Structure formats: C-alpha cells, structure tokens
XYZ file of C-alpha atoms in Angstrom:
173
model
C 0.000 0.000 0.000
C 1.295 3.418 -0.895
C 2.050 5.454 2.256
C -0.219 8.459 2.863
C 2.535 10.516 4.470
C 3.745 13.159 1.985
C 7.107 13.561 3.697
C 8.603 10.690 1.702
C 11.115 11.516 -0.950
C 9.778 11.932 -4.465
C 11.537 8.757 -5.598
C 9.839 6.794 -2.845
C 6.389 8.240 -3.621
C 6.678 7.175 -7.267
C 7.615 3.597 -6.421
C 5.443 0.817 -7.754
C 6.047 -1.592 -4.877
C 6.676 -0.934 -1.192
C 7.931 -4.349 -0.246
C 11.658 -5.119 -0.361
C 11.097 -8.787 -1.192
C 9.001 -8.591 -4.359
C 12.009 -8.863 -6.660
C 13.184 -11.947 -4.745
C 9.719 -13.455 -5.177
C 9.846 -12.879 -8.918
C 13.316 -14.434 -8.996
C 12.059 -17.496 -7.158
C 9.225 -17.799 -9.663
C 11.692 -17.478 -12.557
C 13.887 -20.242 -11.137
C 10.916 -22.546 -10.608
C 9.754 -21.921 -14.187
C 13.246 -22.753 -15.417
C 13.243 -26.041 -13.534
C 9.740 -26.801 -14.832
C 11.237 -26.235 -18.301
C 8.788 -23.482 -19.215
C 11.573 -21.326 -20.550
C 9.469 -18.630 -22.245
C 7.711 -17.875 -18.971
C 11.069 -17.899 -17.173
C 12.406 -15.307 -19.620
C 9.266 -13.223 -19.052
C 9.704 -13.316 -15.266
C 13.381 -12.373 -15.617
C 12.435 -9.484 -17.914
C 10.021 -8.251 -15.255
C 12.803 -8.186 -12.674
C 15.259 -6.445 -14.992
C 12.685 -3.873 -16.112
C 10.936 -3.127 -12.803
C 13.801 -3.535 -10.334
C 16.957 -2.202 -12.060
C 18.556 -1.019 -8.818
C 18.482 -4.390 -7.049
C 20.935 -7.266 -6.882
C 18.221 -9.567 -8.226
C 18.637 -7.951 -11.627
C 22.037 -9.591 -12.049
C 20.835 -13.009 -11.011
C 17.795 -12.676 -13.304
C 20.158 -11.933 -16.185
C 22.017 -15.184 -15.537
C 18.788 -17.208 -15.351
C 17.483 -15.563 -18.512
C 20.658 -16.544 -20.359
C 20.316 -20.114 -19.058
C 16.740 -20.265 -20.370
C 17.869 -19.036 -23.792
C 20.660 -21.629 -23.823
C 18.180 -24.414 -23.073
C 16.024 -23.193 -25.950
C 19.097 -23.223 -28.228
C 18.742 -19.468 -28.770
C 22.471 -18.920 -28.518
C 22.554 -15.445 -30.074
C 20.056 -14.120 -27.542
C 21.927 -15.790 -24.686
C 25.166 -14.220 -25.941
C 23.466 -10.826 -26.101
C 22.109 -11.127 -22.556
C 25.480 -12.214 -21.169
C 27.323 -9.465 -23.048
C 25.076 -6.917 -21.313
C 26.049 -8.198 -17.861
C 28.035 -5.521 -15.997
C 30.995 -7.540 -14.690
C 33.371 -4.696 -13.925
C 31.400 -2.318 -11.732
C 27.935 -3.288 -10.581
C 27.779 -7.064 -10.413
C 27.847 -8.705 -6.987
C 31.020 -10.723 -6.540
C 29.222 -13.839 -5.305
C 27.376 -14.117 -8.657
C 30.475 -13.871 -10.863
C 31.289 -17.617 -10.756
C 27.746 -18.403 -11.904
C 28.005 -15.817 -14.686
C 31.255 -17.306 -15.981
C 29.901 -20.861 -15.666
C 26.822 -19.871 -17.672
C 29.039 -18.313 -20.328
C 31.098 -21.534 -20.385
C 27.890 -23.550 -20.782
C 26.962 -21.412 -23.777
C 30.333 -22.074 -25.392
C 30.106 -25.810 -24.623
C 26.715 -26.024 -26.326
C 28.259 -24.297 -29.347
C 31.177 -26.771 -29.207
C 33.720 -23.965 -28.740
C 35.710 -25.795 -26.101
C 38.764 -23.521 -26.049
C 36.586 -20.504 -25.253
C 34.649 -22.532 -22.693
C 37.930 -23.410 -20.953
C 38.707 -19.707 -20.528
C 35.333 -18.995 -18.936
C 35.462 -22.095 -16.738
C 38.892 -21.026 -15.447
C 37.382 -17.653 -14.538
C 34.462 -19.359 -12.785
C 36.877 -21.535 -10.831
C 39.028 -18.551 -9.900
C 36.062 -16.489 -8.642
C 34.330 -19.340 -6.816
C 34.636 -19.460 -3.028
C 32.366 -22.374 -2.123
C 33.959 -25.805 -2.016
C 31.104 -27.547 -3.841
C 31.363 -25.217 -6.832
C 35.162 -25.265 -6.854
C 35.107 -29.072 -7.108
C 32.393 -29.031 -9.740
C 34.047 -26.365 -11.882
C 37.434 -28.092 -11.628
C 35.843 -31.355 -12.775
C 34.119 -29.637 -15.708
C 37.401 -27.937 -16.607
C 39.110 -31.338 -16.692
C 36.378 -32.666 -18.967
C 36.772 -29.646 -21.253
C 40.517 -30.194 -21.515
C 39.822 -33.827 -22.367
C 37.226 -32.831 -24.990
C 39.634 -30.271 -26.497
C 42.305 -32.969 -26.828
C 44.687 -31.535 -24.234
C 45.214 -34.742 -22.252
C 48.128 -33.461 -20.148
C 46.091 -30.532 -18.803
C 43.095 -32.834 -18.349
C 45.132 -35.183 -16.182
C 46.393 -32.303 -14.055
C 42.866 -30.951 -13.675
C 41.536 -34.379 -12.609
C 44.348 -34.591 -10.051
C 43.343 -31.164 -8.747
C 39.800 -32.460 -8.310
C 41.166 -35.268 -6.129
C 43.159 -32.770 -4.052
C 39.959 -30.865 -3.267
C 38.577 -33.945 -1.440
C 35.377 -34.372 -3.505
C 32.296 -36.381 -2.643
C 32.324 -40.099 -3.400
C 30.345 -39.734 -6.632
C 32.730 -37.174 -8.164
C 35.792 -39.035 -6.924
C 34.488 -42.248 -8.459
C 33.826 -40.551 -11.803
C-alpha cells in the first residue's frame, strides 16, 4: 500500500512496490519456471525483474537465469546478447560472478567452442569461493581439456579435483 505521508522523498512516492522482497519473489518464480522447463515464462519473469527492479541485486541473477533459459532453448545469439550486457566490472555482486562465468562456459560448450569454454570455466573456478562449486568447476574444466584434446592438462585438472577432497560420486567418476 502506498504510504499516505507526503514527507517521503519523491523517488519513494513514485515507487510501484513498497515491499523489499518482491524482486526476490519474482526471482524465485523465474527459477521454478526454469526447472519446470517453461523457458518462455522464465524469460518473461526475468524481464520483469530487470525492467521493474533495475537497482536491485536480483537484476544480475535474473540476467544469468534468462541466459540459461535461452541456452536451453538453443537461442544462442540471444543468450550471448544477454550475457554481453552483464556488468561484470562495476555493478555485479562478486558472489554471482562464478555463476556468470559458468553460464558463459555452458553457452560455449553447447556451441562446441571448447577452447573458449575453458577460458570462462577457469574464470568461474578462480572467482568461486564455495567448495562444492570449486570441485564441480574443476571437474568440468578437466572434462573440457579432455574434450579439447589436451590430455596433459586434463590429467592435471583431474588430479586437482582429487586434491579438493570431492564427494564419493565425483571421486568415483
């Protein structure tokens, strides 16, 4: 409900929503639509976040999920365009950078550009702080080296996975 008090700043009076969690709700809906594989609706929800909440952190995460939806639909040019518009240098939250680079790597993998994917996966690994993602990205990097035909680097990357003390399933693979 719009406050009746006229002492609010002009920016606040012209707001559409007065709840700090609406953008997070839209983001949750977008993620659930992605997992339900209704990618057009996911893109629509992400567009709503980007358009209506440009000042929030959710905008950056919505951009990543939108690109993922385009990748799943094999709309690689649109995914490339969305990812190119991502503001890595100044505004992006640091905790989302590994996911951004991993999404970019996924795009390149789907296009079978493994050398470019290796570059992005290295960046994702470098920016990642959580152990689970570090193990996962290292394992994917090893697979990319193997796919690119660089067996020496692949072996080193698989050894690095072992050094990170992975779960049984990853260690077995």
